[in-house]
PDB file of C-alpha atoms in Angstrom:
ATOM      1  CA  MET A 199       0.000   0.000   0.000  1.00 50.00           C
ATOM      2  CA  LYS A 200       2.487   2.566  -1.119  1.00 49.00           C
ATOM      3  CA  PRO A 201       1.240   6.048  -1.729  1.00 51.00           C
ATOM      4  CA  ALA A 202       0.652   6.708  -5.386  1.00 50.00           C
ATOM      5  CA  GLU A 203       3.943   7.403  -7.061  1.00 49.00           C
ATOM      6  CA  PRO A 204       3.074   9.677  -9.924  1.00 54.00           C
ATOM      7  CA  GLU A 205       5.249   8.504 -12.749  1.00 56.00           C
ATOM      8  CA  ASN A 206       5.074  11.617 -14.797  1.00 57.00           C
ATOM      9  CA  SER A 207       6.235  13.728 -11.907  1.00 77.00           C
ATOM     10  CA  ASN A 208       9.390  11.676 -11.942  1.00 87.00           C
ATOM     11  CA  PHE A 209       9.689  12.288 -15.600  1.00 91.00           C
ATOM     12  CA  LYS A 210       9.071  15.954 -15.038  1.00 92.00           C
ATOM     13  CA  ARG A 211      11.828  16.134 -12.479  1.00 92.00           C
ATOM     14  CA  GLU A 212      14.294  14.340 -14.679  1.00 93.00           C
ATOM     15  CA  LEU A 213      13.448  16.496 -17.628  1.00 94.00           C
ATOM     16  CA  LEU A 214      13.843  19.594 -15.527  1.00 94.00           C
ATOM     17  CA  ALA A 215      17.273  18.458 -14.431  1.00 95.00           C
ATOM     18  CA  THR A 216      18.463  18.258 -18.021  1.00 96.00           C
ATOM     19  CA  LEU A 217      17.355  21.793 -18.891  1.00 97.00           C
ATOM     20  CA  PRO A 218      20.528  23.734 -18.034  1.00 97.00           C
ATOM     21  CA  ASN A 219      22.550  21.428 -20.241  1.00 97.00           C
ATOM     22  CA  LEU A 220      19.921  21.351 -22.897  1.00 97.00           C
ATOM     23  CA  ARG A 221      19.834  25.128 -23.128  1.00 97.00           C
ATOM     24  CA  ALA A 222      23.591  25.308 -23.418  1.00 96.00           C
ATOM     25  CA  PHE A 223      23.466  22.825 -26.267  1.00 97.00           C
ATOM     26  CA  ALA A 224      20.573  24.677 -27.908  1.00 96.00           C
ATOM     27  CA  ILE A 225      22.521  27.911 -27.853  1.00 94.00           C
ATOM     28  CA  SER A 226      25.510  26.170 -29.353  1.00 93.00           C
ATOM     29  CA  LEU A 227      23.313  25.028 -32.207  1.00 93.00           C
ATOM     30  CA  ALA A 228      21.014  27.976 -32.723  1.00 91.00           C
ATOM     31  CA  GLY A 229      23.390  30.734 -31.767  1.00 87.00           C
ATOM     32  CA  ARG A 230      20.821  33.051 -30.302  1.00 86.00           C
ATOM     33  CA  HIS A 231      19.256  32.943 -26.878  1.00 88.00           C
ATOM     34  CA  ASP A 232      15.702  33.577 -28.078  1.00 91.00           C
ATOM     35  CA  LYS A 233      15.864  30.956 -30.820  1.00 92.00           C
ATOM     36  CA  ALA A 234      17.523  28.518 -28.496  1.00 94.00           C
ATOM     37  CA  ASP A 235      14.815  28.887 -25.897  1.00 95.00           C
ATOM     38  CA  ASP A 236      12.090  28.372 -28.493  1.00 95.00           C
ATOM     39  CA  LEU A 237      13.909  25.240 -29.485  1.00 96.00           C
ATOM     40  CA  VAL A 238      14.074  24.084 -25.889  1.00 97.00           C
ATOM     41  CA  GLN A 239      10.368  24.725 -25.487  1.00 97.00           C
ATOM     42  CA  ASP A 240       9.531  22.654 -28.577  1.00 97.00           C
ATOM     43  CA  THR A 241      11.818  19.947 -27.289  1.00 97.00           C
ATOM     44  CA  ILE A 242      10.055  19.813 -23.928  1.00 97.00           C
ATOM     45  CA  MET A 243       6.709  19.385 -25.679  1.00 96.00           C
ATOM     46  CA  LYS A 244       8.069  16.694 -27.964  1.00 96.00           C
ATOM     47  CA  ALA A 245       9.777  14.859 -25.130  1.00 96.00           C
ATOM     48  CA  TRP A 246       6.646  14.977 -23.046  1.00 94.00           C
ATOM     49  CA  GLY A 247       4.588  13.587 -25.887  1.00 94.00           C
ATOM     50  CA  LYS A 248       6.837  10.620 -26.350  1.00 92.00           C
ATOM     51  CA  GLN A 249       7.758   9.886 -22.775  1.00 91.00           C
ATOM     52  CA  GLU A 250       6.482   6.325 -23.173  1.00 90.00           C
ATOM     53  CA  SER A 251       9.364   5.716 -25.523  1.00 91.00           C
ATOM     54  CA  PHE A 252      11.840   6.704 -22.855  1.00 91.00           C
ATOM     55  CA  GLU A 253      13.093   3.738 -20.883  1.00 87.00           C
ATOM     56  CA  GLU A 254      13.559   4.603 -17.288  1.00 82.00           C
ATOM     57  CA  GLY A 255      17.066   4.101 -16.054  1.00 82.00           C
ATOM     58  CA  THR A 256      18.574   4.940 -19.408  1.00 88.00           C
ATOM     59  CA  ASN A 257      20.322   8.185 -20.129  1.00 92.00           C
ATOM     60  CA  ILE A 258      17.611  10.823 -20.269  1.00 95.00           C
ATOM     61  CA  LYS A 259      20.116  13.525 -21.117  1.00 96.00           C
ATOM     62  CA  ALA A 260      21.174  11.776 -24.317  1.00 96.00           C
ATOM     63  CA  TRP A 261      17.551  11.059 -25.120  1.00 97.00           C
ATOM     64  CA  VAL A 262      16.459  14.705 -24.834  1.00 97.00           C
ATOM     65  CA  PHE A 263      19.549  15.957 -26.640  1.00 98.00           C
ATOM     66  CA  THR A 264      18.639  13.697 -29.542  1.00 97.00           C
ATOM     67  CA  ILE A 265      15.138  15.120 -29.631  1.00 97.00           C
ATOM     68  CA  LEU A 266      16.428  18.670 -29.546  1.00 98.00           C
ATOM     69  CA  ARG A 267      18.935  18.020 -32.258  1.00 97.00           C
ATOM     70  CA  ASN A 268      16.356  16.399 -34.546  1.00 96.00           C
ATOM     71  CA  GLU A 269      13.996  19.253 -33.868  1.00 96.00           C
ATOM     72  CA  PHE A 270      16.655  21.798 -34.715  1.00 95.00           C
ATOM     73  CA  TYR A 271      17.531  20.254 -38.052  1.00 94.00           C
ATOM     74  CA  SER A 272      13.962  19.602 -39.064  1.00 93.00           C
ATOM     75  CA  GLN A 273      13.050  23.213 -38.320  1.00 90.00           C
ATOM     76  CA  MET A 274      16.054  24.376 -40.287  1.00 87.00           C
ATOM     77  CA  ARG A 275      15.026  22.286 -43.232  1.00 87.00           C
ATOM     78  CA  LYS A 276      11.516  23.646 -43.082  1.00 85.00           C
ATOM     79  CA  ARG A 277      12.462  27.269 -42.852  1.00 81.00           C
ATOM     80  CA  GLY A 278      15.774  27.374 -44.510  1.00 70.00           C
ATOM     81  CA  ARG A 279      18.302  29.316 -42.593  1.00 58.00           C
ATOM     82  CA  GLU A 280      16.741  32.652 -41.860  1.00 55.00           C
ATOM     83  CA  VAL A 281      19.860  34.274 -40.670  1.00 49.00           C
ATOM     84  CA  GLN A 282      22.466  32.881 -42.884  1.00 49.00           C
ATOM     85  CA  ASP A 283      26.048  33.607 -42.156  1.00 45.00           C
ATOM     86  CA  SER A 284      25.331  37.243 -41.583  1.00 45.00           C
ATOM     87  CA  ASP A 285      28.431  38.422 -39.888  1.00 44.00           C
ATOM     88  CA  GLY A 286      28.189  38.381 -36.169  1.00 47.00           C
ATOM     89  CA  TYR A 287      24.852  36.670 -35.979  1.00 49.00           C
ATOM     90  CA  PHE A 288      26.138  34.422 -33.272  1.00 53.00           C
ATOM     91  CA  THR A 289      28.146  37.016 -31.455  1.00 49.00           C
ATOM     92  CA  ASP A 290      26.043  40.140 -31.586  1.00 46.00           C
ATOM     93  CA  SER A 291      23.029  38.531 -30.077  1.00 48.00           C
ATOM     94  CA  MET A 292      25.079  36.781 -27.478  1.00 48.00           C
ATOM     95  CA  ALA A 293      26.952  39.916 -26.631  1.00 45.00           C
ATOM     96  CA  VAL A 294      23.959  41.013 -24.587  1.00 45.00           C
ATOM     97  CA  HIS A 295      24.324  37.928 -22.508  1.00 49.00           C
ATOM     98  CA  PRO A 296      24.913  39.135 -18.938  1.00 48.00           C
ATOM     99  CA  GLY A 297      28.076  38.116 -17.244  1.00 50.00           C
ATOM    100  CA  GLN A 298      30.097  37.833 -20.393  1.00 46.00           C
ATOM    101  CA  GLN A 299      30.252  41.451 -21.325  1.00 45.00           C
ATOM    102  CA  GLY A 300      33.682  42.849 -21.583  1.00 46.00           C
ATOM    103  CA  ASN A 301      35.113  39.413 -22.029  1.00 57.00           C
ATOM    104  CA  LEU A 302      36.730  40.041 -25.362  1.00 61.00           C
ATOM    105  CA  ASP A 303      38.455  36.734 -25.322  1.00 84.00           C
ATOM    106  CA  MET A 304      35.127  34.976 -25.130  1.00 87.00           C
ATOM    107  CA  GLN A 305      33.733  37.072 -27.949  1.00 87.00           C
ATOM    108  CA  ASP A 306      36.575  35.943 -30.147  1.00 89.00           C
ATOM    109  CA  PHE A 307      35.930  32.375 -29.226  1.00 92.00           C
ATOM    110  CA  LYS A 308      32.216  32.611 -30.006  1.00 91.00           C
ATOM    111  CA  LYS A 309      32.972  34.161 -33.336  1.00 91.00           C
ATOM    112  CA  ALA A 310      35.255  31.276 -34.162  1.00 93.00           C
ATOM    113  CA  LEU A 311      32.720  28.738 -32.976  1.00 94.00           C
ATOM    114  CA  GLU A 312      30.095  30.317 -35.170  1.00 91.00           C
ATOM    115  CA  LYS A 313      32.249  29.837 -38.212  1.00 94.00           C
ATOM    116  CA  LEU A 314      32.485  26.087 -37.787  1.00 95.00           C
ATOM    117  CA  PRO A 315      30.268  23.927 -39.947  1.00 95.00           C
ATOM    118  CA  ASP A 316      27.224  22.760 -37.970  1.00 93.00           C
ATOM    119  CA  ASP A 317      28.336  19.143 -37.834  1.00 95.00           C
ATOM    120  CA  GLN A 318      31.729  20.038 -36.432  1.00 97.00           C
ATOM    121  CA  ARG A 319      30.336  22.484 -33.936  1.00 97.00           C
ATOM    122  CA  GLU A 320      27.830  20.068 -32.488  1.00 97.00           C
ATOM    123  CA  ALA A 321      30.403  17.300 -32.303  1.00 98.00           C
ATOM    124  CA  ILE A 322      32.963  19.313 -30.392  1.00 97.00           C
ATOM    125  CA  ILE A 323      30.311  20.733 -28.069  1.00 98.00           C
ATOM    126  CA  LEU A 324      28.832  17.341 -27.244  1.00 98.00           C
ATOM    127  CA  VAL A 325      32.203  15.748 -26.625  1.00 97.00           C
ATOM    128  CA  GLY A 326      34.110  18.694 -25.241  1.00 96.00           C
ATOM    129  CA  ALA A 327      31.491  20.474 -23.180  1.00 97.00           C
ATOM    130  CA  SER A 328      28.339  18.420 -22.675  1.00 97.00           C
ATOM    131  CA  GLY A 329      30.356  15.510 -21.389  1.00 96.00           C
ATOM    132  CA  PHE A 330      29.198  12.818 -23.774  1.00 97.00           C
ATOM    133  CA  SER A 331      31.444  10.020 -24.920  1.00 97.00           C
ATOM    134  CA  TYR A 332      32.229   9.595 -28.606  1.00 98.00           C
ATOM    135  CA  GLU A 333      29.823   6.668 -28.637  1.00 97.00           C
ATOM    136  CA  GLU A 334      26.980   8.620 -27.073  1.00 97.00           C
ATOM    137  CA  THR A 335      27.631  11.526 -29.395  1.00 98.00           C
ATOM    138  CA  ALA A 336      27.548   9.216 -32.391  1.00 98.00           C
ATOM    139  CA  GLU A 337      24.195   7.942 -31.235  1.00 96.00           C
ATOM    140  CA  ILE A 338      22.804  11.429 -30.707  1.00 97.00           C
ATOM    141  CA  CYS A 339      23.968  12.520 -34.138  1.00 97.00           C
ATOM    142  CA  GLY A 340      22.988   9.301 -35.831  1.00 96.00           C
ATOM    143  CA  CYS A 341      26.349   8.535 -37.339  1.00 97.00           C
ATOM    144  CA  ALA A 342      29.417   6.381 -36.850  1.00 98.00           C
ATOM    145  CA  VAL A 343      31.845   6.860 -33.976  1.00 98.00           C
ATOM    146  CA  GLY A 344      34.671   7.384 -36.455  1.00 98.00           C
ATOM    147  CA  THR A 345      32.743  10.201 -38.091  1.00 98.00           C
ATOM    148  CA  ILE A 346      32.382  11.968 -34.761  1.00 98.00           C
ATOM    149  CA  LYS A 347      36.056  11.539 -34.012  1.00 98.00           C
ATOM    150  CA  SER A 348      37.062  13.107 -37.277  1.00 98.00           C
ATOM    151  CA  ARG A 349      34.544  15.934 -36.891  1.00 98.00           C
ATOM    152  CA  VAL A 350      35.907  16.726 -33.455  1.00 97.00           C
ATOM    153  CA  SER A 351      39.469  16.767 -34.642  1.00 96.00           C
ATOM    154  CA  ARG A 352      38.608  18.915 -37.646  1.00 97.00           C
ATOM    155  CA  ALA A 353      36.709  21.250 -35.362  1.00 97.00           C
ATOM    156  CA  ARG A 354      39.781  21.573 -33.170  1.00 96.00           C
ATOM    157  CA  ILE A 355      42.016  22.307 -36.104  1.00 95.00           C
ATOM    158  CA  ASN A 356      39.601  24.901 -37.443  1.00 95.00           C
ATOM    159  CA  LEU A 357      39.177  26.569 -34.086  1.00 95.00           C
ATOM    160  CA  LYS A 358      42.899  26.782 -33.580  1.00 93.00           C
ATOM    161  CA  GLU A 359      43.299  28.330 -36.975  1.00 93.00           C
ATOM    162  CA  LEU A 360      40.469  30.785 -36.473  1.00 93.00           C
ATOM    163  CA  LEU A 361      41.844  31.816 -33.115  1.00 90.00           C
ATOM    164  CA  GLY A 362      45.354  32.033 -34.395  1.00 88.00           C
ATOM    165  CA  VAL A 363      46.723  29.531 -31.928  1.00 86.00           C
ATOM    166  CA  SER A 364      47.552  26.792 -34.355  1.00 73.00           C
ATOM    167  CA  GLY A 365      51.294  27.145 -34.053  1.00 59.00           C
ATOM    168  CA  GLU A 366      53.675  27.282 -31.156  1.00 49.00           C
ATOM    169  CA  ALA A 367      52.897  30.926 -30.616  1.00 46.00           C
ATOM    170  CA  ASP A 368      50.449  31.743 -27.895  1.00 45.00           C
ATOM    171  CA  TYR A 369      50.075  35.414 -28.655  1.00 47.00           C
ATOM    172  CA  GLY A 370      47.247  34.913 -31.122  1.00 42.00           C
ATOM    173  CA  PRO A 371      44.321  35.666 -28.828  1.00 46.00           C
ATOM    174  CA  ASP A 372      46.293  38.365 -27.059  1.00 48.00           C
ATOM    175  CA  ALA A 373      46.997  40.121 -30.315  1.00 46.00           C
ATOM    176  CA  ALA A 374      43.315  40.026 -31.187  1.00 45.00           C
ATOM    177  CA  THR A 375      42.370  41.339 -27.775  1.00 47.00           C
ATOM    178  CA  ALA A 376      44.989  44.048 -27.932  1.00 44.00           C
ATOM    179  CA  SER A 377      43.651  45.451 -31.174  1.00 44.00           C
ATOM    180  CA  VAL A 378      40.124  45.651 -29.841  1.00 45.00           C
ATOM    181  CA  THR A 379      41.296  47.200 -26.600  1.00 43.00           C
ATOM    182  CA  THR A 380      43.212  49.826 -28.482  1.00 42.00           C
ATOM    183  CA  ARG A 381      40.150  50.583 -30.521  1.00 43.00           C
ATOM    184  CA  ALA A 382      38.130  50.957 -27.374  1.00 44.00           C
ATOM    185  CA  PHE A 383      40.554  53.514 -26.039  1.00 45.00           C
ATOM    186  CA  VAL A 384      40.604  55.476 -29.239  1.00 41.00           C
ATOM    187  CA  GLY A 385      36.863  55.445 -29.711  1.00 37.00           C
TER     188      GLY A 385
ATOM    189  CA  MET B 197      54.309  15.024 -28.073  1.00 44.00           C
ATOM    190  CA  ASN B 198      53.252  15.431 -24.515  1.00 43.00           C
ATOM    191  CA  GLU B 199      49.907  16.981 -25.322  1.00 43.00           C
ATOM    192  CA  MET B 200      48.071  14.508 -23.208  1.00 45.00           C
ATOM    193  CA  SER B 201      49.893  15.329 -20.020  1.00 42.00           C
ATOM    194  CA  ASN B 202      49.514  19.021 -20.707  1.00 40.00           C
ATOM    195  CA  MET B 203      45.770  18.745 -20.901  1.00 42.00           C
ATOM    196  CA  SER B 204      45.162  18.400 -17.219  1.00 41.00           C
ATOM    197  CA  SER B 205      47.950  20.540 -15.862  1.00 39.00           C
ATOM    198  CA  GLY B 206      47.241  23.256 -18.386  1.00 38.00           C
ATOM    199  CA  TYR B 207      43.631  23.378 -17.386  1.00 42.00           C
ATOM    200  CA  SER B 208      44.180  23.955 -13.715  1.00 41.00           C
ATOM    201  CA  GLY B 209      47.190  26.166 -13.975  1.00 41.00           C
ATOM    202  CA  ASN B 210      46.600  28.673 -16.730  1.00 40.00           C
ATOM    203  CA  ARG B 211      44.084  31.263 -15.781  1.00 45.00           C
ATOM    204  CA  THR B 212      45.325  33.848 -18.228  1.00 45.00           C
ATOM    205  CA  SER B 213      45.727  33.577 -21.954  1.00 44.00           C
ATOM    206  CA  ARG B 214      49.279  34.698 -21.609  1.00 46.00           C
ATOM    207  CA  GLY B 215      50.708  31.524 -20.146  1.00 46.00           C
ATOM    208  CA  ALA B 216      52.225  28.611 -21.959  1.00 49.00           C
ATOM    209  CA  ALA B 217      48.848  26.953 -22.513  1.00 65.00           C
ATOM    210  CA  ASP B 218      49.028  24.637 -25.447  1.00 84.00           C
ATOM    211  CA  PRO B 219      46.427  25.312 -28.121  1.00 86.00           C
ATOM    212  CA  ASN B 220      44.452  22.157 -27.389  1.00 87.00           C
ATOM    213  CA  SER B 221      43.897  22.893 -23.744  1.00 89.00           C
ATOM    214  CA  LEU B 222      43.148  26.512 -24.574  1.00 89.00           C
ATOM    215  CA  ILE B 223      40.375  25.371 -26.919  1.00 92.00           C
ATOM    216  CA  SER B 224      39.038  22.894 -24.376  1.00 93.00           C
ATOM    217  CA  ARG B 225      38.928  25.508 -21.677  1.00 93.00           C
ATOM    218  CA  LYS B 226      37.210  28.115 -23.845  1.00 92.00           C
ATOM    219  CA  LEU B 227      34.678  25.581 -24.975  1.00 94.00           C
ATOM    220  CA  ARG B 228      33.763  24.692 -21.415  1.00 95.00           C
ATOM    221  CA  ASP B 229      33.693  28.337 -20.341  1.00 94.00           C
ATOM    222  CA  PHE B 230      31.329  29.173 -23.160  1.00 94.00           C
ATOM    223  CA  TYR B 231      29.063  26.265 -22.365  1.00 96.00           C
ATOM    224  CA  ASP B 232      29.119  26.613 -18.613  1.00 95.00           C
ATOM    225  CA  ASN B 233      28.212  30.275 -18.794  1.00 93.00           C
ATOM    226  CA  VAL B 234      24.868  29.269 -20.245  1.00 92.00           C
ATOM    227  CA  ARG B 235      24.471  26.192 -18.138  1.00 94.00           C
ATOM    228  CA  GLU B 236      24.828  28.162 -14.959  1.00 95.00           C
ATOM    229  CA  GLU B 237      22.039  30.555 -15.848  1.00 93.00           C
ATOM    230  CA  ARG B 238      18.792  30.231 -13.994  1.00 94.00           C
ATOM    231  CA  ILE B 239      16.235  28.114 -15.804  1.00 94.00           C
ATOM    232  CA  PRO B 240      13.683  30.506 -17.333  1.00 94.00           C
ATOM    233  CA  ASP B 241      10.312  30.425 -15.599  1.00 95.00           C
ATOM    234  CA  ARG B 242       8.538  29.655 -18.833  1.00 95.00           C
ATOM    235  CA  PHE B 243      10.007  26.171 -18.846  1.00 96.00           C
ATOM    236  CA  ILE B 244       9.136  25.459 -15.259  1.00 94.00           C
ATOM    237  CA  ASP B 245       5.589  26.672 -15.877  1.00 95.00           C
ATOM    238  CA  LEU B 246       5.324  24.608 -19.011  1.00 95.00           C
ATOM    239  CA  LEU B 247       6.401  21.422 -17.280  1.00 94.00           C
ATOM    240  CA  GLU B 248       4.009  22.152 -14.450  1.00 93.00           C
ATOM    241  CA  LYS B 249       1.155  22.552 -16.901  1.00 93.00           C
ATOM    242  CA  LEU B 250       1.998  19.409 -18.824  1.00 93.00           C
ATOM    243  CA  ASP B 251       2.189  17.453 -15.618  1.00 91.00           C
ATOM    244  CA  LYS B 252      -1.130  18.739 -14.350  1.00 91.00           C
ATOM    245  CA  ALA B 253      -2.881  18.161 -17.655  1.00 89.00           C
ATOM    246  CA  GLU B 254      -1.627  14.620 -17.740  1.00 85.00           C
ATOM    247  CA  LYS B 255      -2.782  13.865 -14.219  1.00 84.00           C
ATOM    248  CA  ALA B 256      -6.177  15.371 -14.871  1.00 86.00           C
ATOM    249  CA  SER B 257      -6.688  13.340 -18.010  1.00 83.00           C
ATOM    250  CA  LYS B 258      -6.167   9.994 -16.326  1.00 70.00           C
ATOM    251  CA  PRO B 259      -6.999  10.279 -12.664  1.00 61.00           C
ATOM    252  CA  ALA B 260      -7.538   6.611 -11.865  1.00 53.00           C
ATOM    253  CA  THR B 261      -4.738   4.819 -13.644  1.00 51.00           C
ATOM    254  CA  ARG B 262      -3.642   3.056 -10.516  1.00 49.00           C
ATOM    255  CA  SER B 263      -6.798   1.275  -9.542  1.00 44.00           C
ATOM    256  CA  LYS B 264      -6.939  -0.473 -12.888  1.00 43.00           C
ATOM    257  CA  GLY B 265      -5.715  -3.867 -11.757  1.00 42.00           C
ATOM    258  CA  GLU B 266      -7.332  -4.007  -8.347  1.00 39.00           C
TER     259      GLU B 266
END
């Protein structure tokens, strides 16, 4: 005679727990906070609708990430890219993000991240920041483990190049920062 | 070379971009900083409200699921 254990409240709690991570992933994909949050909202609805297909005890984070990713690409296909490669689309909108203002280094990094092809960006985010293994990432992205590995390594190479840290020299980001700082003083 | 061993020590030790951070650990650190900045934000109320609503709607639609077998 246990008190009723409402299953969906469990599901709700678990889903809630994934949200900080999910939003971070959404922003990595969509670039902008507002778009990312719309994407997260759609993902919550979708996930809720198919909660029967989630097996308890399995990795809910990977499950929801997969839903969000599918949602993102299917919306992109439907709409086409509205904001295509307009310079600074990633960075400008994220510049308003509180707590990161004045962090020029981070702005440079975001700009570089934005320039990566989608498949490379998602791979390096999932492996390098979301904490998924190559295997889990391959499952989320629906491709082979080897593909993910090569996307991650290409993403690294591209990022290093974009940030000017590909060689031995470590003054790349500093040089970039210095020029902006100088501009700030002049202007 | 010794990239692997640099990964961990570089991460804890180099707070500034000026140090001898190797490019790989620099990228890793930036990536996590970028991601964690968002992850540490408060969850917007709209999501909490939405989940609350979905949960309530679901409970209301099938109030007596439990007594089925008994």
